[in-house]
Amino acid sequence: MTVGEALRASNIDRREARLLLAAATGFSEGSVLAHPERQLDAETESRFLEMSARRAAGEPVAYILGHKEFYGLELAVNPAVLIPRPETELLVDLALDRNPASVLDVGTGSGAIALAIKRHRPKARVVATDASAAALEVARRNATRYSLDVELRHGRWFEPVAGERFEAIISNPPYVVVDDPHLAALPYEPRLALLGGADGLDAFRVLAREAPAHLLPGGWLLMEHGAGQQDAVRALLEAAGLETTASWPDLAGIPRVSGGKL
Ligand code: GLN
């Protein structure tokens, strides 16, 4: 089979097919595009057809490839972690704007947010927690790959940072509502990283209530949330005594991050 025949046989999105074929062959996407006549050996052909069958069955490309780009980092991912989303880069931007000397990322997953912050603020002390040991394994691999000195700690919420305070606390917690139809489109990602309880706000209740005890005076709590959750999240921040609360839109114009200051 040639490259062109393999792409046609795959029956998935063309761009994704090129990406998977590039991974299967080791050629660049451009080279795959430029040489449809190139002959694939049997092993490469079956590797590609297996990958494209997984994609056709709905598995995310990032899990098939085993990595995903986020904030200029090529991060390892597997089904133990949420696949980093482009809109989450807003959370990194907002944290970097504040130049915190110390940062806590609660529920770090692949380590995406914590590693991006550490990369751009190498002098900051960055601590990242996760309730999932399997997720922390992925974060550790990513930290090692980029030689980024982020302290990874295992435990729920603030348990691993008892008695410690930070200049910024960042989180992209689970916030999808259990009966959200959108959830059906995400069967491959960990429920622990997605489900925010009956109204989607369970994680924000815990984070808002417990963050003030872990913030230094003037420190910010910044959290990603779902479309339409900004008013409820800001009400929780205000009830927790945080000030100058605000919400910021993602690139699609949807309020995506809300925060407040101690
Ligand atoms: N942004 C993700 C989605 O809706 C959800 C991530 C999360 O719950 N933190 O696909």
PDB file of C-alpha atoms and ligand atoms in Angstrom:
ATOM      1  CA  MET A   1       0.000   0.000   0.000  1.00  0.00           C
ATOM      2  CA  THR A   2       1.221   3.538  -0.740  1.00  0.00           C
ATOM      3  CA  VAL A   3       0.929   6.554   1.576  1.00  0.00           C
ATOM      4  CA  GLY A   4      -1.927   7.931  -0.540  1.00  0.00           C
ATOM      5  CA  GLU A   5      -3.807   4.623  -0.463  1.00  0.00           C
ATOM      6  CA  ALA A   6      -3.349   4.313   3.297  1.00  0.00           C
ATOM      7  CA  LEU A   7      -4.716   7.825   3.870  1.00  0.00           C
ATOM      8  CA  ARG A   8      -7.783   7.053   1.743  1.00  0.00           C
ATOM      9  CA  ALA A   9      -8.297   3.677   3.418  1.00  0.00           C
ATOM     10  CA  SER A  10      -8.269   5.189   6.919  1.00  0.00           C
ATOM     11  CA  ASN A  11     -11.675   6.849   6.655  1.00  0.00           C
ATOM     12  CA  ILE A  12     -10.975   9.439   9.384  1.00  0.00           C
ATOM     13  CA  ASP A  13     -10.416  13.199   9.362  1.00  0.00           C
ATOM     14  CA  ARG A  14      -7.679  13.935   6.763  1.00  0.00           C
ATOM     15  CA  ARG A  15      -5.519  16.067   8.995  1.00  0.00           C
ATOM     16  CA  GLU A  16      -5.665  13.467  11.794  1.00  0.00           C
ATOM     17  CA  ALA A  17      -4.885  10.702   9.304  1.00  0.00           C
ATOM     18  CA  ARG A  18      -1.751  12.600   8.219  1.00  0.00           C
ATOM     19  CA  LEU A  19      -0.742  13.069  11.843  1.00  0.00           C
ATOM     20  CA  LEU A  20      -1.154   9.357  12.614  1.00  0.00           C
ATOM     21  CA  LEU A  21       0.636   8.335   9.420  1.00  0.00           C
ATOM     22  CA  ALA A  22       3.516  10.663  10.272  1.00  0.00           C
ATOM     23  CA  ALA A  23       3.741   8.969  13.682  1.00  0.00           C
ATOM     24  CA  ALA A  24       3.541   5.484  12.160  1.00  0.00           C
ATOM     25  CA  THR A  25       6.209   6.163   9.518  1.00  0.00           C
ATOM     26  CA  GLY A  26       8.500   8.607  11.307  1.00  0.00           C
ATOM     27  CA  PHE A  27       8.183  11.020   8.368  1.00  0.00           C
ATOM     28  CA  SER A  28       6.962  14.585   8.924  1.00  0.00           C
ATOM     29  CA  GLU A  29       3.375  15.530   8.083  1.00  0.00           C
ATOM     30  CA  GLY A  30       4.695  17.643   5.206  1.00  0.00           C
ATOM     31  CA  SER A  31       6.618  14.712   3.818  1.00  0.00           C
ATOM     32  CA  VAL A  32       3.561  12.448   4.097  1.00  0.00           C
ATOM     33  CA  LEU A  33       1.578  15.055   2.156  1.00  0.00           C
ATOM     34  CA  ALA A  34       4.282  15.562  -0.472  1.00  0.00           C
ATOM     35  CA  HIS A  35       4.875  11.873  -1.242  1.00  0.00           C
ATOM     36  CA  PRO A  36       1.568  10.010  -1.628  1.00  0.00           C
ATOM     37  CA  GLU A  37       3.372   7.521  -3.924  1.00  0.00           C
ATOM     38  CA  ARG A  38       5.751   6.367  -1.190  1.00  0.00           C
ATOM     39  CA  GLN A  39       5.409   2.639  -0.521  1.00  0.00           C
ATOM     40  CA  LEU A  40       4.706   1.514   3.074  1.00  0.00           C
ATOM     41  CA  ASP A  41       6.207  -1.710   4.358  1.00  0.00           C
ATOM     42  CA  ALA A  42       3.732  -4.234   5.787  1.00  0.00           C
ATOM     43  CA  GLU A  43       4.588  -3.476   9.396  1.00  0.00           C
ATOM     44  CA  THR A  44       4.144   0.290   9.013  1.00  0.00           C
ATOM     45  CA  GLU A  45       0.919  -0.226   7.107  1.00  0.00           C
ATOM     46  CA  SER A  46      -0.620  -2.381   9.821  1.00  0.00           C
ATOM     47  CA  ARG A  47       0.636   0.001  12.549  1.00  0.00           C
ATOM     48  CA  PHE A  48      -1.099   2.892  10.785  1.00  0.00           C
ATOM     49  CA  LEU A  49      -4.325   0.983  10.094  1.00  0.00           C
ATOM     50  CA  GLU A  50      -4.501  -0.060  13.726  1.00  0.00           C
ATOM     51  CA  MET A  51      -4.059   3.566  14.865  1.00  0.00           C
ATOM     52  CA  SER A  52      -6.683   4.851  12.454  1.00  0.00           C
ATOM     53  CA  ALA A  53      -9.144   2.129  13.515  1.00  0.00           C
ATOM     54  CA  ARG A  54      -8.727   3.292  17.135  1.00  0.00           C
ATOM     55  CA  ARG A  55      -9.394   6.864  16.023  1.00  0.00           C
ATOM     56  CA  ALA A  56     -12.437   5.785  13.990  1.00  0.00           C
ATOM     57  CA  ALA A  57     -13.768   4.122  17.166  1.00  0.00           C
ATOM     58  CA  GLY A  58     -13.574   7.481  18.958  1.00  0.00           C
ATOM     59  CA  GLU A  59     -10.306   7.306  20.888  1.00  0.00           C
ATOM     60  CA  PRO A  60      -8.655  10.744  21.109  1.00  0.00           C
ATOM     61  CA  VAL A  61      -5.624  11.278  18.862  1.00  0.00           C
ATOM     62  CA  ALA A  62      -3.564  12.354  21.883  1.00  0.00           C
ATOM     63  CA  TYR A  63      -3.987   8.939  23.562  1.00  0.00           C
ATOM     64  CA  ILE A  64      -3.151   7.120  20.328  1.00  0.00           C
ATOM     65  CA  LEU A  65       0.003   9.187  19.837  1.00  0.00           C
ATOM     66  CA  GLY A  66       0.783   9.263  23.570  1.00  0.00           C
ATOM     67  CA  HIS A  67       1.441  12.982  23.631  1.00  0.00           C
ATOM     68  CA  LYS A  68      -0.196  16.394  23.307  1.00  0.00           C
ATOM     69  CA  GLU A  69       1.227  19.883  22.813  1.00  0.00           C
ATOM     70  CA  PHE A  70       0.448  22.425  25.542  1.00  0.00           C
ATOM     71  CA  TYR A  71       1.982  25.880  25.957  1.00  0.00           C
ATOM     72  CA  GLY A  72       4.945  24.894  23.783  1.00  0.00           C
ATOM     73  CA  LEU A  73       5.596  21.655  25.683  1.00  0.00           C
ATOM     74  CA  GLU A  74       5.173  18.232  24.095  1.00  0.00           C
ATOM     75  CA  LEU A  75       3.571  16.393  27.012  1.00  0.00           C
ATOM     76  CA  ALA A  76       3.187  12.654  27.496  1.00  0.00           C
ATOM     77  CA  VAL A  77      -0.449  11.700  28.115  1.00  0.00           C
ATOM     78  CA  ASN A  78      -2.283   8.446  28.760  1.00  0.00           C
ATOM     79  CA  PRO A  79      -5.824   7.600  29.923  1.00  0.00           C
ATOM     80  CA  ALA A  80      -4.838   8.333  33.546  1.00  0.00           C
ATOM     81  CA  VAL A  81      -4.818  12.057  32.722  1.00  0.00           C
ATOM     82  CA  LEU A  82      -7.093  14.611  31.102  1.00  0.00           C
ATOM     83  CA  ILE A  83      -5.787  15.669  27.692  1.00  0.00           C
ATOM     84  CA  PRO A  84      -4.609  19.292  28.071  1.00  0.00           C
ATOM     85  CA  ARG A  85      -6.931  21.700  26.245  1.00  0.00           C
ATOM     86  CA  PRO A  86      -5.878  24.907  24.467  1.00  0.00           C
ATOM     87  CA  GLU A  87      -8.303  26.983  26.581  1.00  0.00           C
ATOM     88  CA  THR A  88      -6.381  25.984  29.704  1.00  0.00           C
ATOM     89  CA  GLU A  89      -3.424  28.040  28.436  1.00  0.00           C
ATOM     90  CA  LEU A  90      -5.407  31.062  29.704  1.00  0.00           C
ATOM     91  CA  LEU A  91      -4.852  29.831  33.258  1.00  0.00           C
ATOM     92  CA  VAL A  92      -1.088  29.749  32.622  1.00  0.00           C
ATOM     93  CA  ASP A  93      -1.142  33.283  31.151  1.00  0.00           C
ATOM     94  CA  LEU A  94      -3.056  34.649  34.148  1.00  0.00           C
ATOM     95  CA  ALA A  95      -0.654  32.992  36.580  1.00  0.00           C
ATOM     96  CA  LEU A  96       2.443  34.254  34.709  1.00  0.00           C
ATOM     97  CA  ASP A  97       1.010  37.820  34.644  1.00  0.00           C
ATOM     98  CA  ARG A  98       1.039  37.817  38.442  1.00  0.00           C
ATOM     99  CA  ASN A  99       4.689  36.727  38.745  1.00  0.00           C
ATOM    100  CA  PRO A 100       4.133  34.624  41.868  1.00  0.00           C
ATOM    101  CA  ALA A 101       7.216  33.466  43.759  1.00  0.00           C
ATOM    102  CA  SER A 102       5.371  30.312  44.789  1.00  0.00           C
ATOM    103  CA  VAL A 103       2.602  28.439  42.994  1.00  0.00           C
ATOM    104  CA  LEU A 104       0.390  25.486  43.894  1.00  0.00           C
ATOM    105  CA  ASP A 105      -1.383  23.536  41.112  1.00  0.00           C
ATOM    106  CA  VAL A 106      -4.174  21.424  42.616  1.00  0.00           C
ATOM    107  CA  GLY A 107      -5.058  18.357  40.527  1.00  0.00           C
ATOM    108  CA  THR A 108      -2.183  18.658  38.089  1.00  0.00           C
ATOM    109  CA  GLY A 109      -2.930  15.591  35.915  1.00  0.00           C
ATOM    110  CA  SER A 110      -0.259  15.502  33.186  1.00  0.00           C
ATOM    111  CA  GLY A 111       1.481  18.404  34.954  1.00  0.00           C
ATOM    112  CA  ALA A 112       0.585  20.741  32.084  1.00  0.00           C
ATOM    113  CA  ILE A 113      -0.155  23.928  34.044  1.00  0.00           C
ATOM    114  CA  ALA A 114       2.577  23.530  36.665  1.00  0.00           C
ATOM    115  CA  LEU A 115       5.255  22.668  34.088  1.00  0.00           C
ATOM    116  CA  ALA A 116       4.327  25.547  31.782  1.00  0.00           C
ATOM    117  CA  ILE A 117       4.541  27.982  34.713  1.00  0.00           C
ATOM    118  CA  LYS A 118       7.866  26.575  35.915  1.00  0.00           C
ATOM    119  CA  ARG A 119       9.300  26.777  32.425  1.00  0.00           C
ATOM    120  CA  HIS A 120       8.523  30.489  32.174  1.00  0.00           C
ATOM    121  CA  ARG A 121       9.211  31.379  35.805  1.00  0.00           C
ATOM    122  CA  PRO A 122      12.174  29.121  36.642  1.00  0.00           C
ATOM    123  CA  LYS A 123      12.835  30.884  39.951  1.00  0.00           C
ATOM    124  CA  ALA A 124       9.304  30.309  41.270  1.00  0.00           C
ATOM    125  CA  ARG A 125       8.724  27.415  43.630  1.00  0.00           C
ATOM    126  CA  VAL A 126       6.059  25.244  42.003  1.00  0.00           C
ATOM    127  CA  VAL A 127       4.214  22.482  43.859  1.00  0.00           C
ATOM    128  CA  ALA A 128       1.660  20.249  42.120  1.00  0.00           C
ATOM    129  CA  THR A 129      -0.706  17.740  43.703  1.00  0.00           C
ATOM    130  CA  ASP A 130      -2.965  15.009  42.401  1.00  0.00           C
ATOM    131  CA  ALA A 131      -5.223  12.423  44.027  1.00  0.00           C
ATOM    132  CA  SER A 132      -4.224   9.930  41.317  1.00  0.00           C
ATOM    133  CA  ALA A 133      -0.830   8.222  41.646  1.00  0.00           C
ATOM    134  CA  ALA A 134      -1.083   7.141  38.001  1.00  0.00           C
ATOM    135  CA  ALA A 135      -1.544  10.764  36.923  1.00  0.00           C
ATOM    136  CA  LEU A 136       1.468  11.853  39.006  1.00  0.00           C
ATOM    137  CA  GLU A 137       3.554   9.222  37.199  1.00  0.00           C
ATOM    138  CA  VAL A 138       2.706  10.965  33.916  1.00  0.00           C
ATOM    139  CA  ALA A 139       3.484  14.394  35.426  1.00  0.00           C
ATOM    140  CA  ARG A 140       6.810  13.047  36.691  1.00  0.00           C
ATOM    141  CA  ARG A 141       7.727  11.766  33.245  1.00  0.00           C
ATOM    142  CA  ASN A 142       6.933  15.194  31.767  1.00  0.00           C
ATOM    143  CA  ALA A 143       8.894  17.046  34.445  1.00  0.00           C
ATOM    144  CA  THR A 144      11.902  14.780  33.835  1.00  0.00           C
ATOM    145  CA  ARG A 145      11.701  15.183  30.091  1.00  0.00           C
ATOM    146  CA  TYR A 146      11.999  18.973  30.400  1.00  0.00           C
ATOM    147  CA  SER A 147      14.202  18.955  33.522  1.00  0.00           C
ATOM    148  CA  LEU A 148      11.664  21.108  35.333  1.00  0.00           C
ATOM    149  CA  ASP A 149      11.931  21.082  39.093  1.00  0.00           C
ATOM    150  CA  VAL A 150       8.261  20.903  40.113  1.00  0.00           C
ATOM    151  CA  GLU A 151       7.477  19.266  43.470  1.00  0.00           C
ATOM    152  CA  LEU A 152       4.902  16.532  42.795  1.00  0.00           C
ATOM    153  CA  ARG A 153       2.860  15.339  45.747  1.00  0.00           C
ATOM    154  CA  HIS A 154       0.204  12.675  46.044  1.00  0.00           C
ATOM    155  CA  GLY A 155      -3.090  13.402  47.827  1.00  0.00           C
ATOM    156  CA  ARG A 156      -6.537  14.918  47.652  1.00  0.00           C
ATOM    157  CA  TRP A 157      -7.027  18.690  47.405  1.00  0.00           C
ATOM    158  CA  PHE A 158      -4.783  20.445  49.948  1.00  0.00           C
ATOM    159  CA  GLU A 159      -3.847  17.378  52.014  1.00  0.00           C
ATOM    160  CA  PRO A 160      -0.272  17.251  50.639  1.00  0.00           C
ATOM    161  CA  VAL A 161       0.397  20.928  51.509  1.00  0.00           C
ATOM    162  CA  ALA A 162      -0.817  21.095  55.116  1.00  0.00           C
ATOM    163  CA  GLY A 163       0.453  24.271  56.790  1.00  0.00           C
ATOM    164  CA  GLU A 164       1.961  25.714  53.589  1.00  0.00           C
ATOM    165  CA  ARG A 165       1.041  28.971  51.869  1.00  0.00           C
ATOM    166  CA  PHE A 166       1.556  30.160  48.279  1.00  0.00           C
ATOM    167  CA  GLU A 167       1.385  33.376  46.278  1.00  0.00           C
ATOM    168  CA  ALA A 168      -0.885  31.706  43.724  1.00  0.00           C
ATOM    169  CA  ILE A 169      -3.132  28.649  43.723  1.00  0.00           C
ATOM    170  CA  ILE A 170      -4.193  27.401  40.301  1.00  0.00           C
ATOM    171  CA  SER A 171      -6.565  24.611  39.399  1.00  0.00           C
ATOM    172  CA  ASN A 172      -8.358  23.108  36.427  1.00  0.00           C
ATOM    173  CA  PRO A 173     -10.614  20.853  38.505  1.00  0.00           C
ATOM    174  CA  PRO A 174     -13.378  18.510  37.348  1.00  0.00           C
ATOM    175  CA  TYR A 175     -16.424  20.636  36.523  1.00  0.00           C
ATOM    176  CA  VAL A 176     -18.597  18.698  34.070  1.00  0.00           C
ATOM    177  CA  VAL A 177     -22.172  18.058  35.263  1.00  0.00           C
ATOM    178  CA  VAL A 178     -22.996  14.347  35.556  1.00  0.00           C
ATOM    179  CA  ASP A 179     -25.894  14.512  33.086  1.00  0.00           C
ATOM    180  CA  ASP A 180     -24.136  16.838  30.605  1.00  0.00           C
ATOM    181  CA  PRO A 181     -24.663  15.350  27.091  1.00  0.00           C
ATOM    182  CA  HIS A 182     -21.105  16.573  26.274  1.00  0.00           C
ATOM    183  CA  LEU A 183     -19.821  13.882  28.677  1.00  0.00           C
ATOM    184  CA  ALA A 184     -20.825  11.138  26.255  1.00  0.00           C
ATOM    185  CA  ALA A 185     -18.217  12.519  23.836  1.00  0.00           C
ATOM    186  CA  LEU A 186     -15.470  12.049  26.443  1.00  0.00           C
ATOM    187  CA  PRO A 187     -15.602   8.322  27.317  1.00  0.00           C
ATOM    188  CA  TYR A 188     -11.818   7.879  27.224  1.00  0.00           C
ATOM    189  CA  GLU A 189     -10.788  10.473  29.798  1.00  0.00           C
ATOM    190  CA  PRO A 190     -10.703   9.867  33.568  1.00  0.00           C
ATOM    191  CA  ARG A 191     -14.007  10.572  35.352  1.00  0.00           C
ATOM    192  CA  LEU A 192     -11.987  11.848  38.300  1.00  0.00           C
ATOM    193  CA  ALA A 193     -10.705  14.683  36.099  1.00  0.00           C
ATOM    194  CA  LEU A 194     -14.073  15.515  34.569  1.00  0.00           C
ATOM    195  CA  LEU A 195     -17.019  15.045  36.921  1.00  0.00           C
ATOM    196  CA  GLY A 196     -17.898  17.938  39.190  1.00  0.00           C
ATOM    197  CA  GLY A 197     -20.964  16.424  40.892  1.00  0.00           C
ATOM    198  CA  ALA A 198     -24.676  17.095  40.426  1.00  0.00           C
ATOM    199  CA  ASP A 199     -24.225  20.800  39.549  1.00  0.00           C
ATOM    200  CA  GLY A 200     -20.584  20.640  38.399  1.00  0.00           C
ATOM    201  CA  LEU A 201     -19.466  22.879  41.265  1.00  0.00           C
ATOM    202  CA  ASP A 202     -18.289  20.389  43.918  1.00  0.00           C
ATOM    203  CA  ALA A 203     -14.594  21.034  43.302  1.00  0.00           C
ATOM    204  CA  PHE A 204     -15.034  24.818  43.414  1.00  0.00           C
ATOM    205  CA  ARG A 205     -16.731  24.527  46.815  1.00  0.00           C
ATOM    206  CA  VAL A 206     -13.737  22.692  48.255  1.00  0.00           C
ATOM    207  CA  LEU A 207     -11.138  24.873  46.532  1.00  0.00           C
ATOM    208  CA  ALA A 208     -12.777  28.183  47.520  1.00  0.00           C
ATOM    209  CA  ARG A 209     -13.323  27.079  51.111  1.00  0.00           C
ATOM    210  CA  GLU A 210      -9.828  25.707  51.682  1.00  0.00           C
ATOM    211  CA  ALA A 211      -7.640  27.956  49.528  1.00  0.00           C
ATOM    212  CA  PRO A 212      -7.544  30.987  51.887  1.00  0.00           C
ATOM    213  CA  ALA A 213      -5.657  28.917  54.493  1.00  0.00           C
ATOM    214  CA  HIS A 214      -2.989  28.205  51.836  1.00  0.00           C
ATOM    215  CA  LEU A 215      -2.673  31.677  50.294  1.00  0.00           C
ATOM    216  CA  LEU A 216      -0.224  34.368  51.344  1.00  0.00           C
ATOM    217  CA  PRO A 217      -1.762  37.849  51.806  1.00  0.00           C
ATOM    218  CA  GLY A 218      -2.393  39.307  48.333  1.00  0.00           C
ATOM    219  CA  GLY A 219      -2.217  35.837  46.786  1.00  0.00           C
ATOM    220  CA  TRP A 220      -4.561  34.742  43.991  1.00  0.00           C
ATOM    221  CA  LEU A 221      -6.784  31.712  43.571  1.00  0.00           C
ATOM    222  CA  LEU A 222      -7.430  31.100  39.841  1.00  0.00           C
ATOM    223  CA  MET A 223      -9.671  28.285  38.616  1.00  0.00           C
ATOM    224  CA  GLU A 224     -10.808  27.103  35.200  1.00  0.00           C
ATOM    225  CA  HIS A 225     -14.537  26.374  34.888  1.00  0.00           C
ATOM    226  CA  GLY A 226     -17.199  25.426  32.385  1.00  0.00           C
ATOM    227  CA  ALA A 227     -19.357  27.659  30.198  1.00  0.00           C
ATOM    228  CA  GLY A 228     -21.909  29.495  32.342  1.00  0.00           C
ATOM    229  CA  GLN A 229     -20.336  28.646  35.714  1.00  0.00           C
ATOM    230  CA  GLN A 230     -18.615  32.019  36.264  1.00  0.00           C
ATOM    231  CA  ASP A 231     -21.295  33.634  38.463  1.00  0.00           C
ATOM    232  CA  ALA A 232     -21.594  30.612  40.739  1.00  0.00           C
ATOM    233  CA  VAL A 233     -17.809  30.286  41.006  1.00  0.00           C
ATOM    234  CA  ARG A 234     -17.355  33.968  41.824  1.00  0.00           C
ATOM    235  CA  ALA A 235     -20.088  33.754  44.458  1.00  0.00           C
ATOM    236  CA  LEU A 236     -18.140  30.902  46.071  1.00  0.00           C
ATOM    237  CA  LEU A 237     -14.911  32.950  45.947  1.00  0.00           C
ATOM    238  CA  GLU A 238     -16.653  35.913  47.580  1.00  0.00           C
ATOM    239  CA  ALA A 239     -18.277  33.726  50.235  1.00  0.00           C
ATOM    240  CA  ALA A 240     -14.767  32.495  51.065  1.00  0.00           C
ATOM    241  CA  GLY A 241     -13.687  36.101  51.677  1.00  0.00           C
ATOM    242  CA  LEU A 242     -11.629  36.563  48.500  1.00  0.00           C
ATOM    243  CA  GLU A 243     -11.592  40.049  46.951  1.00  0.00           C
ATOM    244  CA  THR A 244     -11.415  41.717  43.533  1.00  0.00           C
ATOM    245  CA  THR A 245     -12.950  38.635  41.985  1.00  0.00           C
ATOM    246  CA  ALA A 246     -13.024  38.566  38.196  1.00  0.00           C
ATOM    247  CA  SER A 247     -13.621  36.257  35.229  1.00  0.00           C
ATOM    248  CA  TRP A 248     -11.627  36.037  32.013  1.00  0.00           C
ATOM    249  CA  PRO A 249     -12.754  34.749  28.586  1.00  0.00           C
ATOM    250  CA  ASP A 250     -11.014  32.062  26.552  1.00  0.00           C
ATOM    251  CA  LEU A 251     -10.237  32.453  22.838  1.00  0.00           C
ATOM    252  CA  ALA A 252     -13.823  31.525  21.990  1.00  0.00           C
ATOM    253  CA  GLY A 253     -15.041  34.424  24.169  1.00  0.00           C
ATOM    254  CA  ILE A 254     -16.476  32.105  26.851  1.00  0.00           C
ATOM    255  CA  PRO A 255     -15.739  33.081  30.487  1.00  0.00           C
ATOM    256  CA  ARG A 256     -13.318  30.254  31.352  1.00  0.00           C
ATOM    257  CA  VAL A 257     -11.291  31.281  34.396  1.00  0.00           C
ATOM    258  CA  SER A 258     -12.438  33.045  37.561  1.00  0.00           C
ATOM    259  CA  GLY A 259     -10.297  34.157  40.433  1.00  0.00           C
ATOM    260  CA  GLY A 260     -10.005  36.249  43.540  1.00  0.00           C
ATOM    261  CA  LYS A 261      -7.353  37.673  45.822  1.00  0.00           C
ATOM    262  CA  LEU A 262      -6.799  37.160  49.539  1.00  0.00           C
TER     263      LEU A 262
HETATM  264  N1  GLN B   1     -12.716  21.290  29.449  1.00  0.00           N
HETATM  265  C1  GLN B   1     -13.064  19.892  29.580  1.00  0.00           C
HETATM  266  C2  GLN B   1     -14.214  19.555  28.653  1.00  0.00           C
HETATM  267  O1  GLN B   1     -15.293  20.035  28.840  1.00  0.00           O
HETATM  268  C3  GLN B   1     -13.400  19.537  30.987  1.00  0.00           C
HETATM  269  C4  GLN B   1     -12.215  19.675  31.852  1.00  0.00           C
HETATM  270  C5  GLN B   1     -12.555  19.709  33.296  1.00  0.00           C
HETATM  271  O2  GLN B   1     -13.559  19.206  33.775  1.00  0.00           O
HETATM  272  N2  GLN B   1     -11.693  20.319  34.009  1.00  0.00           N
HETATM  273  O3  GLN B   1     -14.009  18.863  27.708  1.00  0.00           O
END
